[in-house]
PDB file of C-alpha atoms and ligand atoms in Angstrom:
ATOM      1  CA  MET A  74     -51.755 118.111 -80.244  1.00  0.00           C
ATOM      2  CA  LYS A  75     -55.625 116.513 -82.435  1.00  0.00           C
ATOM      3  CA  ILE A  76     -57.287 114.650 -79.608  1.00  0.00           C
ATOM      4  CA  LEU A  77     -59.395 111.965 -80.945  1.00  0.00           C
ATOM      5  CA  ILE A  78     -61.284 109.308 -78.347  1.00  0.00           C
ATOM      6  CA  PHE A  79     -62.715 106.150 -79.223  1.00  0.00           C
ATOM      7  CA  GLU A  80     -65.496 103.650 -76.993  1.00  0.00           C
ATOM      8  CA  THR A  81     -63.460 100.590 -77.317  1.00  0.00           C
ATOM      9  CA  ALA A  82     -59.409 100.377 -77.898  1.00  0.00           C
ATOM     10  CA  ALA A  83     -60.492  98.688 -81.374  1.00  0.00           C
ATOM     11  CA  GLN A  84     -61.537 101.582 -82.680  1.00  0.00           C
ATOM     12  CA  ALA A  85     -59.050 104.017 -81.674  1.00  0.00           C
ATOM     13  CA  ALA A  86     -56.168 101.291 -83.120  1.00  0.00           C
ATOM     14  CA  GLU A  87     -58.506 101.124 -86.650  1.00  0.00           C
ATOM     15  CA  ARG A  88     -58.289 104.928 -86.412  1.00  0.00           C
ATOM     16  CA  ALA A  89     -54.231 104.712 -85.742  1.00  0.00           C
ATOM     17  CA  ALA A  90     -54.519 102.456 -88.674  1.00  0.00           C
ATOM     18  CA  HIS A  91     -55.990 103.555 -91.155  1.00  0.00           C
ATOM     19  CA  GLN A  92     -53.720 107.196 -90.929  1.00  0.00           C
ATOM     20  CA  ILE A  93     -51.021 105.089 -91.449  1.00  0.00           C
ATOM     21  CA  ILE A  94     -51.940 103.119 -94.444  1.00  0.00           C
ATOM     22  CA  ASP A  95     -53.709 106.955 -96.032  1.00  0.00           C
ATOM     23  CA  LYS A  96     -49.835 107.838 -95.624  1.00  0.00           C
ATOM     24  CA  VAL A  97     -48.569 105.637 -97.586  1.00  0.00           C
ATOM     25  CA  GLN A  98     -51.263 105.693-100.288  1.00  0.00           C
ATOM     26  CA  ALA A  99     -50.775 109.101-100.782  1.00  0.00           C
ATOM     27  CA  ARG A 100     -47.098 108.462-100.716  1.00  0.00           C
ATOM     28  CA  PRO A 101     -45.838 104.602-101.455  1.00  0.00           C
ATOM     29  CA  ASP A 102     -42.306 105.631-100.806  1.00  0.00           C
ATOM     30  CA  CYS A 103     -42.742 107.520 -97.278  1.00  0.00           C
ATOM     31  CA  VAL A 104     -40.765 107.111 -94.441  1.00  0.00           C
ATOM     32  CA  LEU A 105     -42.420 105.516 -91.629  1.00  0.00           C
ATOM     33  CA  GLY A 106     -41.344 105.221 -87.862  1.00  0.00           C
ATOM     34  CA  LEU A 107     -42.579 102.439 -86.121  1.00  0.00           C
ATOM     35  CA  ALA A 108     -43.407 101.244 -82.372  1.00  0.00           C
ATOM     36  CA  THR A 109     -43.732  97.615 -80.327  1.00  0.00           C
ATOM     37  CA  GLY A 110     -46.016  96.500 -77.546  1.00  0.00           C
ATOM     38  CA  GLY A 111     -48.895  95.054 -76.571  1.00  0.00           C
ATOM     39  CA  THR A 112     -50.755  98.431 -77.943  1.00  0.00           C
ATOM     40  CA  MET A 113     -49.824  97.909 -81.877  1.00  0.00           C
ATOM     41  CA  PRO A 114     -50.682  94.396 -83.219  1.00  0.00           C
ATOM     42  CA  PRO A 115     -54.192  95.241 -83.725  1.00  0.00           C
ATOM     43  CA  VAL A 116     -52.390  98.385 -85.492  1.00  0.00           C
ATOM     44  CA  TYR A 117     -51.040  96.143 -87.640  1.00  0.00           C
ATOM     45  CA  ARG A 118     -53.264  93.130 -88.246  1.00  0.00           C
ATOM     46  CA  HIS A 119     -55.252  96.422 -90.155  1.00  0.00           C
ATOM     47  CA  MET A 120     -52.650  97.091 -91.821  1.00  0.00           C
ATOM     48  CA  ALA A 121     -52.340  93.546 -93.069  1.00  0.00           C
ATOM     49  CA  GLN A 122     -55.418  93.078 -94.337  1.00  0.00           C
ATOM     50  CA  ALA A 123     -55.140  96.108 -96.134  1.00  0.00           C
ATOM     51  CA  LYS A 124     -52.052  95.065 -98.373  1.00  0.00           C
ATOM     52  CA  ALA A 125     -54.929  91.488 -98.566  1.00  0.00           C
ATOM     53  CA  GLN A 126     -57.328  93.155 -99.997  1.00  0.00           C
ATOM     54  CA  GLY A 127     -54.811  95.136-102.284  1.00  0.00           C
ATOM     55  CA  ALA A 128     -56.075  98.298-100.870  1.00  0.00           C
ATOM     56  CA  VAL A 129     -52.298  99.474-100.321  1.00  0.00           C
ATOM     57  CA  SER A 130     -48.001  97.859-100.969  1.00  0.00           C
ATOM     58  CA  TYR A 131     -45.641  98.326 -98.756  1.00  0.00           C
ATOM     59  CA  ALA A 132     -43.327  97.427-101.291  1.00  0.00           C
ATOM     60  CA  LEU A 133     -42.084 101.338-101.863  1.00  0.00           C
ATOM     61  CA  VAL A 134     -41.658 102.078 -97.278  1.00  0.00           C
ATOM     62  CA  THR A 135     -38.614 102.076 -95.778  1.00  0.00           C
ATOM     63  CA  THR A 136     -39.331 102.046 -92.390  1.00  0.00           C
ATOM     64  CA  PHE A 137     -37.260 102.642 -88.784  1.00  0.00           C
ATOM     65  CA  ASN A 138     -38.181 101.028 -85.148  1.00  0.00           C
ATOM     66  CA  LEU A 139     -38.004 103.119 -82.487  1.00  0.00           C
ATOM     67  CA  ASP A 140     -36.229 100.906 -80.116  1.00  0.00           C
ATOM     68  CA  GLU A 141     -34.317  97.540 -79.464  1.00  0.00           C
ATOM     69  CA  TYR A 142     -33.014  95.507 -76.256  1.00  0.00           C
ATOM     70  CA  VAL A 143     -29.092  95.026 -76.164  1.00  0.00           C
ATOM     71  CA  GLY A 144     -28.243  91.326 -76.592  1.00  0.00           C
ATOM     72  CA  LEU A 145     -31.260  90.392 -78.196  1.00  0.00           C
ATOM     73  CA  ALA A 146     -29.851  88.930 -81.476  1.00  0.00           C
ATOM     74  CA  PRO A 147     -32.144  89.283 -84.206  1.00  0.00           C
ATOM     75  CA  ASP A 148     -33.769  85.924 -84.077  1.00  0.00           C
ATOM     76  CA  HIS A 149     -34.083  85.929 -79.788  1.00  0.00           C
ATOM     77  CA  PRO A 150     -38.247  85.242 -79.779  1.00  0.00           C
ATOM     78  CA  CYS A 151     -38.413  88.544 -77.408  1.00  0.00           C
ATOM     79  CA  SER A 152     -36.171  91.029 -79.956  1.00  0.00           C
ATOM     80  CA  TYR A 153     -37.817  93.745 -81.657  1.00  0.00           C
ATOM     81  CA  HIS A 154     -36.846  92.669 -84.780  1.00  0.00           C
ATOM     82  CA  HIS A 155     -38.665  89.166 -84.182  1.00  0.00           C
ATOM     83  CA  PHE A 156     -41.738  91.040 -82.704  1.00  0.00           C
ATOM     84  CA  MET A 157     -41.947  93.205 -86.426  1.00  0.00           C
ATOM     85  CA  ALA A 158     -41.133  90.097 -88.733  1.00  0.00           C
ATOM     86  CA  GLN A 159     -44.078  88.029 -86.780  1.00  0.00           C
ATOM     87  CA  GLU A 160     -46.574  91.042 -86.223  1.00  0.00           C
ATOM     88  CA  LEU A 161     -46.009  93.074 -89.784  1.00  0.00           C
ATOM     89  CA  PHE A 162     -43.287  92.344 -92.044  1.00  0.00           C
ATOM     90  CA  ASP A 163     -44.309  88.689 -93.268  1.00  0.00           C
ATOM     91  CA  ALA A 164     -47.945  89.055 -93.768  1.00  0.00           C
ATOM     92  CA  THR A 165     -46.872  91.711 -95.882  1.00  0.00           C
ATOM     93  CA  ASP A 166     -44.616  93.349 -98.385  1.00  0.00           C
ATOM     94  CA  PHE A 167     -42.011  95.984 -96.963  1.00  0.00           C
ATOM     95  CA  SER A 168     -38.971  94.803 -98.041  1.00  0.00           C
ATOM     96  CA  PRO A 169     -36.041  93.386 -96.023  1.00  0.00           C
ATOM     97  CA  THR A 170     -33.126  96.129 -97.473  1.00  0.00           C
ATOM     98  CA  ARG A 171     -35.739  98.852 -96.097  1.00  0.00           C
ATOM     99  CA  THR A 172     -37.111  97.939 -93.147  1.00  0.00           C
ATOM    100  CA  HIS A 173     -34.924  98.764 -90.399  1.00  0.00           C
ATOM    101  CA  LEU A 174     -34.042  98.361 -86.277  1.00  0.00           C
ATOM    102  CA  PRO A 175     -31.090  98.921 -84.315  1.00  0.00           C
ATOM    103  CA  TYR A 176     -29.136  96.022 -83.846  1.00  0.00           C
ATOM    104  CA  GLY A 177     -29.198  94.635 -79.852  1.00  0.00           C
ATOM    105  CA  ASN A 178     -26.902  92.123 -80.265  1.00  0.00           C
ATOM    106  CA  THR A 179     -23.304  94.678 -81.253  1.00  0.00           C
ATOM    107  CA  ALA A 180     -20.323  94.276 -79.817  1.00  0.00           C
ATOM    108  CA  ASP A 181     -20.545  98.472 -79.618  1.00  0.00           C
ATOM    109  CA  PRO A 182     -23.856  99.119 -78.613  1.00  0.00           C
ATOM    110  CA  ALA A 183     -23.640 102.686 -78.636  1.00  0.00           C
ATOM    111  CA  ALA A 184     -21.805 103.001 -82.069  1.00  0.00           C
ATOM    112  CA  GLU A 185     -25.104 100.946 -83.172  1.00  0.00           C
ATOM    113  CA  ALA A 186     -26.635 103.675 -82.100  1.00  0.00           C
ATOM    114  CA  THR A 187     -25.033 106.285 -83.315  1.00  0.00           C
ATOM    115  CA  ARG A 188     -24.933 104.406 -86.220  1.00  0.00           C
ATOM    116  CA  TYR A 189     -28.509 103.925 -86.272  1.00  0.00           C
ATOM    117  CA  ASP A 190     -29.172 107.812 -86.085  1.00  0.00           C
ATOM    118  CA  ALA A 191     -27.493 109.213 -88.797  1.00  0.00           C
ATOM    119  CA  LEU A 192     -28.853 106.332 -90.897  1.00  0.00           C
ATOM    120  CA  ILE A 193     -32.298 108.027 -90.439  1.00  0.00           C
ATOM    121  CA  GLN A 194     -30.966 111.347 -90.447  1.00  0.00           C
ATOM    122  CA  SER A 195     -29.602 109.793 -94.282  1.00  0.00           C
ATOM    123  CA  GLN A 196     -32.829 108.807 -94.980  1.00  0.00           C
ATOM    124  CA  GLY A 197     -35.466 110.422 -93.253  1.00  0.00           C
ATOM    125  CA  PRO A 198     -37.111 112.847 -91.875  1.00  0.00           C
ATOM    126  CA  ILE A 199     -39.527 110.339 -91.035  1.00  0.00           C
ATOM    127  CA  ASP A 200     -42.941 111.320 -92.607  1.00  0.00           C
ATOM    128  CA  LEU A 201     -45.486 109.361 -89.992  1.00  0.00           C
ATOM    129  CA  GLN A 202     -43.762 108.074 -86.705  1.00  0.00           C
ATOM    130  CA  LEU A 203     -46.090 105.694 -84.816  1.00  0.00           C
ATOM    131  CA  LEU A 204     -45.816 105.709 -80.882  1.00  0.00           C
ATOM    132  CA  GLY A 205     -46.946 103.753 -77.975  1.00  0.00           C
ATOM    133  CA  ILE A 206     -46.521 105.220 -73.888  1.00  0.00           C
ATOM    134  CA  GLY A 207     -45.850 103.879 -71.411  1.00  0.00           C
ATOM    135  CA  ALA A 208     -47.670 103.599 -67.637  1.00  0.00           C
ATOM    136  CA  ASN A 209     -44.892 105.954 -66.518  1.00  0.00           C
ATOM    137  CA  GLY A 210     -44.592 108.409 -69.615  1.00  0.00           C
ATOM    138  CA  HIS A 211     -42.561 106.720 -71.985  1.00  0.00           C
ATOM    139  CA  ILE A 212     -42.183 106.996 -75.602  1.00  0.00           C
ATOM    140  CA  GLY A 213     -39.579 104.232 -77.123  1.00  0.00           C
ATOM    141  CA  PHE A 214     -37.335 103.995 -74.879  1.00  0.00           C
ATOM    142  CA  ASN A 215     -36.774 107.158 -73.012  1.00  0.00           C
ATOM    143  CA  GLU A 216     -37.550 107.058 -70.105  1.00  0.00           C
ATOM    144  CA  PRO A 217     -38.386 109.721 -66.798  1.00  0.00           C
ATOM    145  CA  THR A 218     -35.991 112.218 -66.862  1.00  0.00           C
ATOM    146  CA  SER A 219     -34.703 111.640 -70.943  1.00  0.00           C
ATOM    147  CA  SER A 220     -33.604 114.832 -72.574  1.00  0.00           C
ATOM    148  CA  PHE A 221     -35.656 116.496 -74.113  1.00  0.00           C
ATOM    149  CA  GLY A 222     -32.735 116.843 -76.858  1.00  0.00           C
ATOM    150  CA  SER A 223     -31.718 113.478 -77.163  1.00  0.00           C
ATOM    151  CA  ARG A 224     -30.932 111.274 -80.285  1.00  0.00           C
ATOM    152  CA  THR A 225     -30.673 107.587 -80.572  1.00  0.00           C
ATOM    153  CA  ARG A 226     -28.325 105.955 -77.553  1.00  0.00           C
ATOM    154  CA  ILE A 227     -28.347 103.271 -75.019  1.00  0.00           C
ATOM    155  CA  LYS A 228     -31.119 104.062 -71.545  1.00  0.00           C
ATOM    156  CA  THR A 229     -31.116 101.822 -68.873  1.00  0.00           C
ATOM    157  CA  LEU A 230     -34.476 100.136 -68.724  1.00  0.00           C
ATOM    158  CA  THR A 231     -36.387 101.658 -65.255  1.00  0.00           C
ATOM    159  CA  LYS A 232     -37.679  98.504 -62.946  1.00  0.00           C
ATOM    160  CA  ALA A 233     -41.122 100.173 -63.829  1.00  0.00           C
ATOM    161  CA  THR A 234     -40.666  98.614 -67.474  1.00  0.00           C
ATOM    162  CA  ARG A 235     -39.206  95.905 -67.243  1.00  0.00           C
ATOM    163  CA  LEU A 236     -42.095  94.329 -64.974  1.00  0.00           C
ATOM    164  CA  ALA A 237     -44.663  95.920 -67.547  1.00  0.00           C
ATOM    165  CA  ASN A 238     -42.509  93.506 -70.528  1.00  0.00           C
ATOM    166  CA  GLN A 239     -41.907  90.759 -67.960  1.00  0.00           C
ATOM    167  CA  ARG A 240     -45.037  89.510 -70.174  1.00  0.00           C
ATOM    168  CA  PHE A 241     -43.874  89.276 -73.560  1.00  0.00           C
ATOM    169  CA  PHE A 242     -40.647  86.827 -72.388  1.00  0.00           C
ATOM    170  CA  GLN A 243     -40.930  83.232 -70.539  1.00  0.00           C
ATOM    171  CA  ASP A 244     -39.127  80.599 -68.676  1.00  0.00           C
ATOM    172  CA  GLY A 245     -37.450  82.554 -65.803  1.00  0.00           C
ATOM    173  CA  GLU A 246     -35.584  84.635 -68.606  1.00  0.00           C
ATOM    174  CA  ALA A 247     -36.273  88.796 -67.400  1.00  0.00           C
ATOM    175  CA  PRO A 248     -35.842  91.201 -69.675  1.00  0.00           C
ATOM    176  CA  PRO A 249     -32.818  92.783 -70.672  1.00  0.00           C
ATOM    177  CA  ASN A 250     -31.411  95.754 -68.730  1.00  0.00           C
ATOM    178  CA  TYR A 251     -30.667  97.928 -71.259  1.00  0.00           C
ATOM    179  CA  ALA A 252     -31.972  98.983 -75.036  1.00  0.00           C
ATOM    180  CA  ILE A 253     -30.630 100.903 -77.621  1.00  0.00           C
ATOM    181  CA  THR A 254     -33.750 104.108 -78.225  1.00  0.00           C
ATOM    182  CA  VAL A 255     -34.511 106.554 -81.111  1.00  0.00           C
ATOM    183  CA  GLY A 256     -34.555 109.854 -78.678  1.00  0.00           C
ATOM    184  CA  ILE A 257     -36.752 112.359 -77.924  1.00  0.00           C
ATOM    185  CA  GLU A 258     -35.236 115.436 -80.675  1.00  0.00           C
ATOM    186  CA  THR A 259     -34.911 112.434 -83.136  1.00  0.00           C
ATOM    187  CA  ILE A 260     -38.274 111.413 -82.718  1.00  0.00           C
ATOM    188  CA  LEU A 261     -40.020 114.936 -82.857  1.00  0.00           C
ATOM    189  CA  GLU A 262     -37.950 115.850 -85.536  1.00  0.00           C
ATOM    190  CA  SER A 263     -40.585 113.302 -87.793  1.00  0.00           C
ATOM    191  CA  ARG A 264     -43.121 115.376 -89.861  1.00  0.00           C
ATOM    192  CA  GLU A 265     -46.128 113.794 -88.626  1.00  0.00           C
ATOM    193  CA  VAL A 266     -46.111 111.777 -84.970  1.00  0.00           C
ATOM    194  CA  VAL A 267     -49.605 108.950 -84.384  1.00  0.00           C
ATOM    195  CA  LEU A 268     -49.447 108.437 -80.446  1.00  0.00           C
ATOM    196  CA  LEU A 269     -51.808 105.214 -79.726  1.00  0.00           C
ATOM    197  CA  ALA A 270     -53.025 104.865 -75.877  1.00  0.00           C
ATOM    198  CA  THR A 271     -55.563 102.062 -75.327  1.00  0.00           C
ATOM    199  CA  GLY A 272     -56.309 100.943 -71.366  1.00  0.00           C
ATOM    200  CA  ILE A 273     -56.671 102.398 -67.954  1.00  0.00           C
ATOM    201  CA  ALA A 274     -53.264 101.798 -67.429  1.00  0.00           C
ATOM    202  CA  LYS A 275     -52.303 104.268 -69.352  1.00  0.00           C
ATOM    203  CA  ALA A 276     -54.598 106.392 -68.408  1.00  0.00           C
ATOM    204  CA  ARG A 277     -52.416 108.810 -65.667  1.00  0.00           C
ATOM    205  CA  SER A 278     -49.179 108.809 -68.324  1.00  0.00           C
ATOM    206  CA  VAL A 279     -51.604 110.267 -71.288  1.00  0.00           C
ATOM    207  CA  ALA A 280     -53.375 112.852 -68.979  1.00  0.00           C
ATOM    208  CA  ASP A 281     -49.706 113.914 -67.308  1.00  0.00           C
ATOM    209  CA  MET A 282     -48.797 113.922 -71.265  1.00  0.00           C
ATOM    210  CA  VAL A 283     -51.287 115.794 -72.669  1.00  0.00           C
ATOM    211  CA  GLU A 284     -52.676 118.548 -69.499  1.00  0.00           C
ATOM    212  CA  GLY A 285     -49.227 118.494 -67.606  1.00  0.00           C
ATOM    213  CA  PRO A 286     -46.650 120.257 -67.771  1.00  0.00           C
ATOM    214  CA  LEU A 287     -43.446 120.296 -70.251  1.00  0.00           C
ATOM    215  CA  SER A 288     -41.075 117.624 -68.418  1.00  0.00           C
ATOM    216  CA  ALA A 289     -38.777 114.850 -68.679  1.00  0.00           C
ATOM    217  CA  ILE A 290     -40.537 113.139 -66.246  1.00  0.00           C
ATOM    218  CA  CYS A 291     -42.305 112.678 -68.740  1.00  0.00           C
ATOM    219  CA  PRO A 292     -41.224 111.955 -71.867  1.00  0.00           C
ATOM    220  CA  ALA A 293     -44.034 111.965 -74.178  1.00  0.00           C
ATOM    221  CA  SER A 294     -44.749 115.639 -73.014  1.00  0.00           C
ATOM    222  CA  ALA A 295     -42.117 116.153 -75.106  1.00  0.00           C
ATOM    223  CA  LEU A 296     -44.685 115.908 -78.315  1.00  0.00           C
ATOM    224  CA  GLN A 297     -46.697 119.305 -76.496  1.00  0.00           C
ATOM    225  CA  LEU A 298     -43.717 120.932 -78.802  1.00  0.00           C
ATOM    226  CA  HIS A 299     -44.713 118.693 -81.823  1.00  0.00           C
ATOM    227  CA  PRO A 300     -46.739 120.918 -84.491  1.00  0.00           C
ATOM    228  CA  ALA A 301     -48.312 117.936 -86.299  1.00  0.00           C
ATOM    229  CA  THR A 302     -49.047 115.140 -83.486  1.00  0.00           C
ATOM    230  CA  THR A 303     -52.543 112.876 -82.790  1.00  0.00           C
ATOM    231  CA  ILE A 304     -53.205 111.641 -79.955  1.00  0.00           C
ATOM    232  CA  ILE A 305     -55.362 108.412 -80.330  1.00  0.00           C
ATOM    233  CA  LEU A 306     -57.579 107.118 -77.656  1.00  0.00           C
ATOM    234  CA  ASP A 307     -60.032 104.799 -75.959  1.00  0.00           C
ATOM    235  CA  GLN A 308     -62.118 105.566 -73.137  1.00  0.00           C
ATOM    236  CA  ASP A 309     -60.355 104.158 -70.295  1.00  0.00           C
ATOM    237  CA  ALA A 310     -57.000 105.788 -71.310  1.00  0.00           C
ATOM    238  CA  ALA A 311     -59.044 109.580 -71.960  1.00  0.00           C
ATOM    239  CA  SER A 312     -60.418 108.498 -68.157  1.00  0.00           C
ATOM    240  CA  LEU A 313     -58.412 111.285 -66.558  1.00  0.00           C
ATOM    241  CA  LEU A 314     -57.933 114.349 -69.302  1.00  0.00           C
ATOM    242  CA  LYS A 315     -59.526 117.191 -67.266  1.00  0.00           C
ATOM    243  CA  LEU A 316     -60.387 118.409 -71.071  1.00  0.00           C
ATOM    244  CA  LYS A 317     -62.053 114.804 -71.768  1.00  0.00           C
ATOM    245  CA  GLU A 318     -65.538 116.525 -73.329  1.00  0.00           C
ATOM    246  CA  TYR A 319     -63.442 119.618 -74.945  1.00  0.00           C
ATOM    247  CA  TYR A 320     -62.014 117.148 -77.017  1.00  0.00           C
ATOM    248  CA  PHE A 321     -64.632 115.046 -77.918  1.00  0.00           C
ATOM    249  CA  GLN A 322     -66.962 118.386 -78.790  1.00  0.00           C
ATOM    250  CA  VAL A 323     -63.552 119.280 -81.204  1.00  0.00           C
ATOM    251  CA  HIS A 324     -64.030 115.176 -82.631  1.00  0.00           C
ATOM    252  CA  PRO A 325     -66.835 113.385 -82.016  1.00  0.00           C
ATOM    253  CA  ASN A 326     -66.371 110.179 -81.698  1.00  0.00           C
ATOM    254  CA  GLY A 327     -63.038 110.866 -83.364  1.00  0.00           C
ATOM    255  CA  GLN A 328     -64.269 112.120 -86.634  1.00  0.00           C
ATOM    256  CA  GLU A 329     -63.799 115.879 -87.613  1.00  0.00           C
ATOM    257  CA  ALA A 330     -66.330 117.891 -87.158  1.00  0.00           C
ATOM    258  CA  PRO A 331     -67.168 120.108 -90.278  1.00  0.00           C
ATOM    259  CA  ILE A 332     -66.662 123.992 -89.459  1.00  0.00           C
ATOM    260  CA  VAL A 333     -69.579 125.591 -89.484  1.00  0.00           C
TER     261      VAL A 333
HETATM  262  P1  LIG B 157     -47.709  98.652 -74.297  1.00  0.00           P
HETATM  263  O1  LIG B 157     -46.020  99.216 -74.397  1.00  0.00           O
HETATM  264  O2  LIG B 157     -47.921  98.570 -75.916  1.00  0.00           O
HETATM  265  O3  LIG B 157     -47.008  97.291 -73.934  1.00  0.00           O
HETATM  266  O4  LIG B 157     -48.549  99.078 -73.228  1.00  0.00           O
HETATM  267  C1  LIG B 157     -46.346 100.125 -74.868  1.00  0.00           C
HETATM  268  C2  LIG B 157     -44.719 101.571 -74.518  1.00  0.00           C
HETATM  269  O5  LIG B 157     -43.992 100.810 -73.280  1.00  0.00           O
HETATM  270  O6  LIG B 157     -44.351 102.409 -75.745  1.00  0.00           O
END
């Protein structure tokens, strides 16, 4: 794992955005795995800015989002379809025919999950997968005790996750109990992974992911098995890492240090 620690959350988000932009510049028809959640809008703002400045075009990029709530239609304001349109797709030139999220409002969500995994397999592998992490160590909606061999499927959300995401819902509406999420094995098949975590609420799960045992109780620890993962942190999210000084020595201020 490459661990990059930045002074601020804004710098960490900018670094994550640049890794994605660099990938698209190098391969305009690459396949990206995208994420939702409160950590991601600053990343997507940088991506939109790069497009507005003419530095990059996303027109040929294919995207697969990690997850969607079961029961929410794409036009529901709390759906992840809506989140992605608002935070990224509407402000850029991503093609609607190449951007994919699972549909949460189908009659048979289990069949939808199988269809979605097969679509990723047929168009993948994902070149670069962007991830956040939950305070409980989840990636996507792979909640604690998810199998490292899991594929896209329905997961029951924990009370902690539903509470954490309550802030995105209004008027007494509660987050759904179930979501369709890309599985851990599906994530591990990506060529490259970039996980962005900021804020003190993530310090424990980040330490468990990077320095804890491989364990289904911290699903993100599965990334220890992935050969090309970059973990991008701010000081708060990095604060419980035992080897924090070492990571900073290897990549001072998140930069590549020359080997001399
Ligand atoms: P957050 O969620 O970005 O809203 O903190 C991350 C996650 O739960 O994966």
